[in-house]
Each structure stands twice: as C-alpha cells, then as structure tokens.
Amino acid sequence: MTVVMTVGELLAAFRPVAEQMLRPDEFRRARFWVTPHSDWDLDYEDEAVVDDSMSVTWEIKGDRGATRSLGVEFWDLPELLHDLADDLQDFIAESSFAWGELREIPPLGQ
C-alpha cells in the first residue's frame, strides 16, 4: 500500500521512534528534517507531499546523517518507520557519540 503523507506528518510519526532509540540528552539536542536525497542543506516545508526523492535527515550531538531515499510507494507506514529506524540505528552505531552501540528498534505495530 502506498504511503501518502506530508513532510510534517512523516516527521511527527518518526520523532517518537527516534526518541525511543536515543538517550534523553541526545534526543533533546537532535534535529530532524526532510531533504532532497542529494542535498541535506535544503529543507522541505511541512506541507510538502513526501516522495521517493526525499530523505529524513538528522543532526544529533554534532553528527549528521540521513536515510536512504524514502521509497514510499513500496511500504505502509509501519514498514516505512522501520526502514527509517534501521537507518537511524546504523547511524547511531557509527556516530561519535555512541560508536559501536546497537540501539534497539522499538515495536512499530507491524
């Protein structure tokens, strides 16, 4: 089933997942936004409809990363959130603030 949502809706759905994966001090200092996959400095408006050319981008304690292209036509929301969480998990394990830690992906109602 295709996921059709706005950037604001996607971020609202993803933030609680990220909050469960990050420590409180990490989450307080985290920033999440949606960008074109090829340019992390651009920031889509909350009303923009999410498409496959976009990525969720984050900056946590000075480290910056992003998801793969979203590929929203292939997943339902729990699957999309799991994919985002998987990318965040990899980022955390490779970050300067949590090098080597494998943070658990929370249950996402799949």
PDB file of N, CA, C and O in Angstrom, residues 62-110:
ATOM      1  N   GLY A  62      26.040  16.984  16.981  1.00  0.00           N
ATOM      2  CA  GLY A  62      27.073  17.403  16.042  1.00  0.00           C
ATOM      3  C   GLY A  62      27.326  16.453  14.887  1.00  0.00           C
ATOM      4  O   GLY A  62      28.012  16.812  13.942  1.00  0.00           O
ATOM      5  N   ASP A  63      26.793  15.240  14.945  1.00  0.00           N
ATOM      6  CA  ASP A  63      26.934  14.285  13.838  1.00  0.00           C
ATOM      7  C   ASP A  63      25.707  14.396  12.944  1.00  0.00           C
ATOM      8  O   ASP A  63      24.583  14.499  13.431  1.00  0.00           O
ATOM      9  N   ARG A  64      25.926  14.350  11.638  1.00  0.00           N
ATOM     10  CA  ARG A  64      24.832  14.491  10.681  1.00  0.00           C
ATOM     11  C   ARG A  64      24.710  13.233   9.834  1.00  0.00           C
ATOM     12  O   ARG A  64      25.710  12.639   9.441  1.00  0.00           O
ATOM     13  N   GLY A  65      23.475  12.834   9.563  1.00  0.00           N
ATOM     14  CA  GLY A  65      23.223  11.670   8.731  1.00  0.00           C
ATOM     15  C   GLY A  65      21.854  11.756   8.098  1.00  0.00           C
ATOM     16  O   GLY A  65      21.100  12.693   8.342  1.00  0.00           O
ATOM     17  N   ALA A  66      21.524  10.759   7.291  1.00  0.00           N
ATOM     18  CA  ALA A  66      20.228  10.733   6.608  1.00  0.00           C
ATOM     19  C   ALA A  66      19.868   9.306   6.240  1.00  0.00           C
ATOM     20  O   ALA A  66      20.724   8.418   6.208  1.00  0.00           O
ATOM     21  N   THR A  67      18.601   9.134   5.938  1.00  0.00           N
ATOM     22  CA  THR A  67      18.116   7.844   5.469  1.00  0.00           C
ATOM     23  C   THR A  67      18.415   7.683   3.985  1.00  0.00           C
ATOM     24  O   THR A  67      18.784   8.639   3.313  1.00  0.00           O
ATOM     25  N   ARG A  68      18.211   6.485   3.524  1.00  0.00           N
ATOM     26  CA  ARG A  68      18.204   6.256   2.075  1.00  0.00           C
ATOM     27  C   ARG A  68      17.012   7.013   1.508  1.00  0.00           C
ATOM     28  O   ARG A  68      16.182   7.527   2.251  1.00  0.00           O
ATOM     29  N   SER A  69      16.883   7.051   0.189  1.00  0.00           N
ATOM     30  CA  SER A  69      15.661   7.610  -0.404  1.00  0.00           C
ATOM     31  C   SER A  69      14.473   6.869   0.198  1.00  0.00           C
ATOM     32  O   SER A  69      14.537   5.656   0.432  1.00  0.00           O
ATOM     33  N   LEU A  70      13.403   7.587   0.432  1.00  0.00           N
ATOM     34  CA  LEU A  70      12.300   7.025   1.199  1.00  0.00           C
ATOM     35  C   LEU A  70      11.593   5.857   0.529  1.00  0.00           C
ATOM     36  O   LEU A  70      11.157   4.938   1.203  1.00  0.00           O
ATOM     37  N   GLY A  71      11.435   5.848  -0.771  1.00  0.00           N
ATOM     38  CA  GLY A  71      10.780   4.714  -1.429  1.00  0.00           C
ATOM     39  C   GLY A  71       9.364   4.489  -0.948  1.00  0.00           C
ATOM     40  O   GLY A  71       8.947   3.357  -0.740  1.00  0.00           O
ATOM     41  N   VAL A  72       8.616   5.568  -0.747  1.00  0.00           N
ATOM     42  CA  VAL A  72       7.306   5.470  -0.103  1.00  0.00           C
ATOM     43  C   VAL A  72       6.282   4.655  -0.886  1.00  0.00           C
ATOM     44  O   VAL A  72       5.316   4.183  -0.294  1.00  0.00           O
ATOM     45  N   GLU A  73       6.475   4.446  -2.160  1.00  0.00           N
ATOM     46  CA  GLU A  73       5.465   3.698  -2.908  1.00  0.00           C
ATOM     47  C   GLU A  73       5.481   2.214  -2.575  1.00  0.00           C
ATOM     48  O   GLU A  73       4.573   1.482  -2.934  1.00  0.00           O
ATOM     49  N   PHE A  74       6.494   1.746  -1.874  1.00  0.00           N
ATOM     50  CA  PHE A  74       6.617   0.323  -1.604  1.00  0.00           C
ATOM     51  C   PHE A  74       6.191  -0.104  -0.196  1.00  0.00           C
ATOM     52  O   PHE A  74       6.086  -1.285   0.073  1.00  0.00           O
ATOM     53  N   TRP A  75       5.986   0.825   0.724  1.00  0.00           N
ATOM     54  CA  TRP A  75       5.764   0.455   2.119  1.00  0.00           C
ATOM     55  C   TRP A  75       4.506   1.074   2.692  1.00  0.00           C
ATOM     56  O   TRP A  75       4.071   2.131   2.280  1.00  0.00           O
ATOM     57  N   ASP A  76       3.976   0.411   3.726  1.00  0.00           N
ATOM     58  CA  ASP A  76       2.954   1.055   4.535  1.00  0.00           C
ATOM     59  C   ASP A  76       3.675   1.773   5.665  1.00  0.00           C
ATOM     60  O   ASP A  76       4.905   1.683   5.790  1.00  0.00           O
ATOM     61  N   LEU A  77       2.980   2.501   6.489  1.00  0.00           N
ATOM     62  CA  LEU A  77       3.633   3.347   7.488  1.00  0.00           C
ATOM     63  C   LEU A  77       4.513   2.562   8.464  1.00  0.00           C
ATOM     64  O   LEU A  77       5.656   2.952   8.683  1.00  0.00           O
ATOM     65  N   PRO A  78       4.055   1.451   9.071  1.00  0.00           N
ATOM     66  CA  PRO A  78       4.962   0.720   9.968  1.00  0.00           C
ATOM     67  C   PRO A  78       6.243   0.260   9.271  1.00  0.00           C
ATOM     68  O   PRO A  78       7.327   0.325   9.850  1.00  0.00           O
ATOM     69  N   GLU A  79       6.136  -0.186   8.032  1.00  0.00           N
ATOM     70  CA  GLU A  79       7.330  -0.616   7.298  1.00  0.00           C
ATOM     71  C   GLU A  79       8.246   0.565   6.998  1.00  0.00           C
ATOM     72  O   GLU A  79       9.471   0.452   7.101  1.00  0.00           O
ATOM     73  N   LEU A  80       7.659   1.694   6.637  1.00  0.00           N
ATOM     74  CA  LEU A  80       8.450   2.895   6.371  1.00  0.00           C
ATOM     75  C   LEU A  80       9.169   3.342   7.638  1.00  0.00           C
ATOM     76  O   LEU A  80      10.363   3.640   7.622  1.00  0.00           O
ATOM     77  N   LEU A  81       8.461   3.358   8.767  1.00  0.00           N
ATOM     78  CA  LEU A  81       9.092   3.754  10.029  1.00  0.00           C
ATOM     79  C   LEU A  81      10.198   2.785  10.427  1.00  0.00           C
ATOM     80  O   LEU A  81      11.232   3.194  10.947  1.00  0.00           O
ATOM     81  N   HIS A  82       9.988   1.491  10.175  1.00  0.00           N
ATOM     82  CA  HIS A  82      11.035   0.520  10.484  1.00  0.00           C
ATOM     83  C   HIS A  82      12.269   0.777   9.633  1.00  0.00           C
ATOM     84  O   HIS A  82      13.402   0.711  10.129  1.00  0.00           O
ATOM     85  N   ASP A  83      12.076   1.096   8.361  1.00  0.00           N
ATOM     86  CA  ASP A  83      13.201   1.391   7.474  1.00  0.00           C
ATOM     87  C   ASP A  83      13.962   2.625   7.965  1.00  0.00           C
ATOM     88  O   ASP A  83      15.189   2.634   7.992  1.00  0.00           O
ATOM     89  N   LEU A  84      13.237   3.648   8.373  1.00  0.00           N
ATOM     90  CA  LEU A  84      13.874   4.851   8.909  1.00  0.00           C
ATOM     91  C   LEU A  84      14.632   4.530  10.193  1.00  0.00           C
ATOM     92  O   LEU A  84      15.761   4.987  10.393  1.00  0.00           O
ATOM     93  N   ALA A  85      14.009   3.744  11.069  1.00  0.00           N
ATOM     94  CA  ALA A  85      14.655   3.368  12.326  1.00  0.00           C
ATOM     95  C   ALA A  85      15.907   2.537  12.078  1.00  0.00           C
ATOM     96  O   ALA A  85      16.913   2.679  12.789  1.00  0.00           O
ATOM     97  N   ASP A  86      15.870   1.685  11.081  1.00  0.00           N
ATOM     98  CA  ASP A  86      17.035   0.876  10.727  1.00  0.00           C
ATOM     99  C   ASP A  86      18.194   1.773  10.297  1.00  0.00           C
ATOM    100  O   ASP A  86      19.345   1.554  10.702  1.00  0.00           O
ATOM    101  N   ASP A  87      17.897   2.788   9.497  1.00  0.00           N
ATOM    102  CA  ASP A  87      18.946   3.736   9.096  1.00  0.00           C
ATOM    103  C   ASP A  87      19.467   4.522  10.285  1.00  0.00           C
ATOM    104  O   ASP A  87      20.670   4.761  10.410  1.00  0.00           O
ATOM    105  N   LEU A  88      18.564   4.917  11.196  1.00  0.00           N
ATOM    106  CA  LEU A  88      18.998   5.634  12.404  1.00  0.00           C
ATOM    107  C   LEU A  88      19.859   4.727  13.274  1.00  0.00           C
ATOM    108  O   LEU A  88      20.867   5.168  13.832  1.00  0.00           O
ATOM    109  N   GLN A  89      19.492   3.463  13.373  1.00  0.00           N
ATOM    110  CA  GLN A  89      20.276   2.506  14.154  1.00  0.00           C
ATOM    111  C   GLN A  89      21.705   2.409  13.624  1.00  0.00           C
ATOM    112  O   GLN A  89      22.668   2.443  14.394  1.00  0.00           O
ATOM    113  N   ASP A  90      21.851   2.320  12.310  1.00  0.00           N
ATOM    114  CA  ASP A  90      23.187   2.262  11.704  1.00  0.00           C
ATOM    115  C   ASP A  90      23.962   3.551  11.987  1.00  0.00           C
ATOM    116  O   ASP A  90      25.156   3.515  12.304  1.00  0.00           O
ATOM    117  N   PHE A  91      23.282   4.688  11.856  1.00  0.00           N
ATOM    118  CA  PHE A  91      23.916   5.978  12.109  1.00  0.00           C
ATOM    119  C   PHE A  91      24.425   6.061  13.553  1.00  0.00           C
ATOM    120  O   PHE A  91      25.559   6.473  13.801  1.00  0.00           O
ATOM    121  N   ILE A  92      23.590   5.678  14.503  1.00  0.00           N
ATOM    122  CA  ILE A  92      23.981   5.737  15.919  1.00  0.00           C
ATOM    123  C   ILE A  92      25.228   4.896  16.158  1.00  0.00           C
ATOM    124  O   ILE A  92      26.172   5.331  16.822  1.00  0.00           O
ATOM    125  N   ALA A  93      25.250   3.686  15.604  1.00  0.00           N
ATOM    126  CA  ALA A  93      26.385   2.776  15.815  1.00  0.00           C
ATOM    127  C   ALA A  93      27.684   3.315  15.225  1.00  0.00           C
ATOM    128  O   ALA A  93      28.764   2.940  15.671  1.00  0.00           O
ATOM    129  N   GLU A  94      27.573   4.205  14.235  1.00  0.00           N
ATOM    130  CA  GLU A  94      28.761   4.770  13.599  1.00  0.00           C
ATOM    131  C   GLU A  94      29.050   6.202  14.044  1.00  0.00           C
ATOM    132  O   GLU A  94      30.000   6.819  13.561  1.00  0.00           O
ATOM    133  N   SER A  95      28.255   6.716  14.983  1.00  0.00           N
ATOM    134  CA  SER A  95      28.393   8.114  15.408  1.00  0.00           C
ATOM    135  C   SER A  95      29.535   8.291  16.402  1.00  0.00           C
ATOM    136  O   SER A  95      29.998   7.334  17.027  1.00  0.00           O
ATOM    137  N   SER A  96      29.941   9.538  16.566  1.00  0.00           N
ATOM    138  CA  SER A  96      30.979   9.836  17.564  1.00  0.00           C
ATOM    139  C   SER A  96      30.426   9.759  18.983  1.00  0.00           C
ATOM    140  O   SER A  96      31.171   9.523  19.922  1.00  0.00           O
ATOM    141  N   PHE A  97      29.108   9.925  19.152  1.00  0.00           N
ATOM    142  CA  PHE A  97      28.533   9.925  20.500  1.00  0.00           C
ATOM    143  C   PHE A  97      28.131   8.531  20.988  1.00  0.00           C
ATOM    144  O   PHE A  97      27.885   8.342  22.173  1.00  0.00           O
ATOM    145  N   ALA A  98      28.045   7.555  20.092  1.00  0.00           N
ATOM    146  CA  ALA A  98      27.616   6.211  20.514  1.00  0.00           C
ATOM    147  C   ALA A  98      28.290   5.121  19.682  1.00  0.00           C
ATOM    148  O   ALA A  98      27.680   4.110  19.362  1.00  0.00           O
ATOM    149  N   TRP A  99      29.535   5.328  19.341  1.00  0.00           N
ATOM    150  CA  TRP A  99      30.267   4.407  18.473  1.00  0.00           C
ATOM    151  C   TRP A  99      30.114   2.965  18.951  1.00  0.00           C
ATOM    152  O   TRP A  99      30.346   2.638  20.118  1.00  0.00           O
ATOM    153  N   GLY A 100      29.675   2.092  18.047  1.00  0.00           N
ATOM    154  CA  GLY A 100      29.590   0.666  18.324  1.00  0.00           C
ATOM    155  C   GLY A 100      28.352   0.219  19.072  1.00  0.00           C
ATOM    156  O   GLY A 100      28.152  -0.984  19.258  1.00  0.00           O
ATOM    157  N   GLU A 101      27.499   1.130  19.494  1.00  0.00           N
ATOM    158  CA  GLU A 101      26.286   0.742  20.220  1.00  0.00           C
ATOM    159  C   GLU A 101      25.197   0.330  19.244  1.00  0.00           C
ATOM    160  O   GLU A 101      24.962   1.010  18.255  1.00  0.00           O
ATOM    161  N   LEU A 102      24.529  -0.767  19.545  1.00  0.00           N
ATOM    162  CA  LEU A 102      23.396  -1.199  18.741  1.00  0.00           C
ATOM    163  C   LEU A 102      22.125  -0.888  19.530  1.00  0.00           C
ATOM    164  O   LEU A 102      21.790  -1.591  20.481  1.00  0.00           O
ATOM    165  N   ARG A 103      21.471   0.175  19.164  1.00  0.00           N
ATOM    166  CA  ARG A 103      20.236   0.581  19.845  1.00  0.00           C
ATOM    167  C   ARG A 103      19.069  -0.201  19.255  1.00  0.00           C
ATOM    168  O   ARG A 103      18.938  -0.327  18.037  1.00  0.00           O
ATOM    169  N   GLU A 104      18.220  -0.670  20.110  1.00  0.00           N
ATOM    170  CA  GLU A 104      17.082  -1.483  19.699  1.00  0.00           C
ATOM    171  C   GLU A 104      16.056  -0.644  18.939  1.00  0.00           C
ATOM    172  O   GLU A 104      15.751   0.490  19.328  1.00  0.00           O
ATOM    173  N   ILE A 105      15.507  -1.209  17.886  1.00  0.00           N
ATOM    174  CA  ILE A 105      14.400  -0.579  17.163  1.00  0.00           C
ATOM    175  C   ILE A 105      13.127  -0.909  17.934  1.00  0.00           C
ATOM    176  O   ILE A 105      12.848  -2.072  18.209  1.00  0.00           O
ATOM    177  N   PRO A 106      12.337   0.109  18.295  1.00  0.00           N
ATOM    178  CA  PRO A 106      11.128  -0.154  19.080  1.00  0.00           C
ATOM    179  C   PRO A 106      10.058  -0.861  18.249  1.00  0.00           C
ATOM    180  O   PRO A 106      10.077  -0.803  17.019  1.00  0.00           O
ATOM    181  N   PRO A 107       9.109  -1.519  18.917  1.00  0.00           N
ATOM    182  CA  PRO A 107       7.989  -2.131  18.183  1.00  0.00           C
ATOM    183  C   PRO A 107       7.208  -1.045  17.451  1.00  0.00           C
ATOM    184  O   PRO A 107       6.970   0.033  17.996  1.00  0.00           O
ATOM    185  N   LEU A 108       6.823  -1.329  16.212  1.00  0.00           N
ATOM    186  CA  LEU A 108       6.174  -0.314  15.394  1.00  0.00           C
ATOM    187  C   LEU A 108       4.800  -0.737  14.904  1.00  0.00           C
ATOM    188  O   LEU A 108       4.303  -0.208  13.917  1.00  0.00           O
ATOM    189  N   GLY A 109       4.201  -1.680  15.544  1.00  0.00           N
ATOM    190  CA  GLY A 109       2.838  -2.089  15.198  1.00  0.00           C
ATOM    191  C   GLY A 109       2.731  -2.830  13.884  1.00  0.00           C
ATOM    192  O   GLY A 109       1.728  -2.740  13.209  1.00  0.00           O
ATOM    193  N   GLN A 110       3.765  -3.580  13.527  1.00  0.00           N
ATOM    194  CA  GLN A 110       3.724  -4.329  12.263  1.00  0.00           C
ATOM    195  C   GLN A 110       2.930  -5.592  12.433  1.00  0.00           C
ATOM    196  O   GLN A 110       2.872  -6.219  13.410  1.00  0.00           O
TER     197      GLN A 110
END
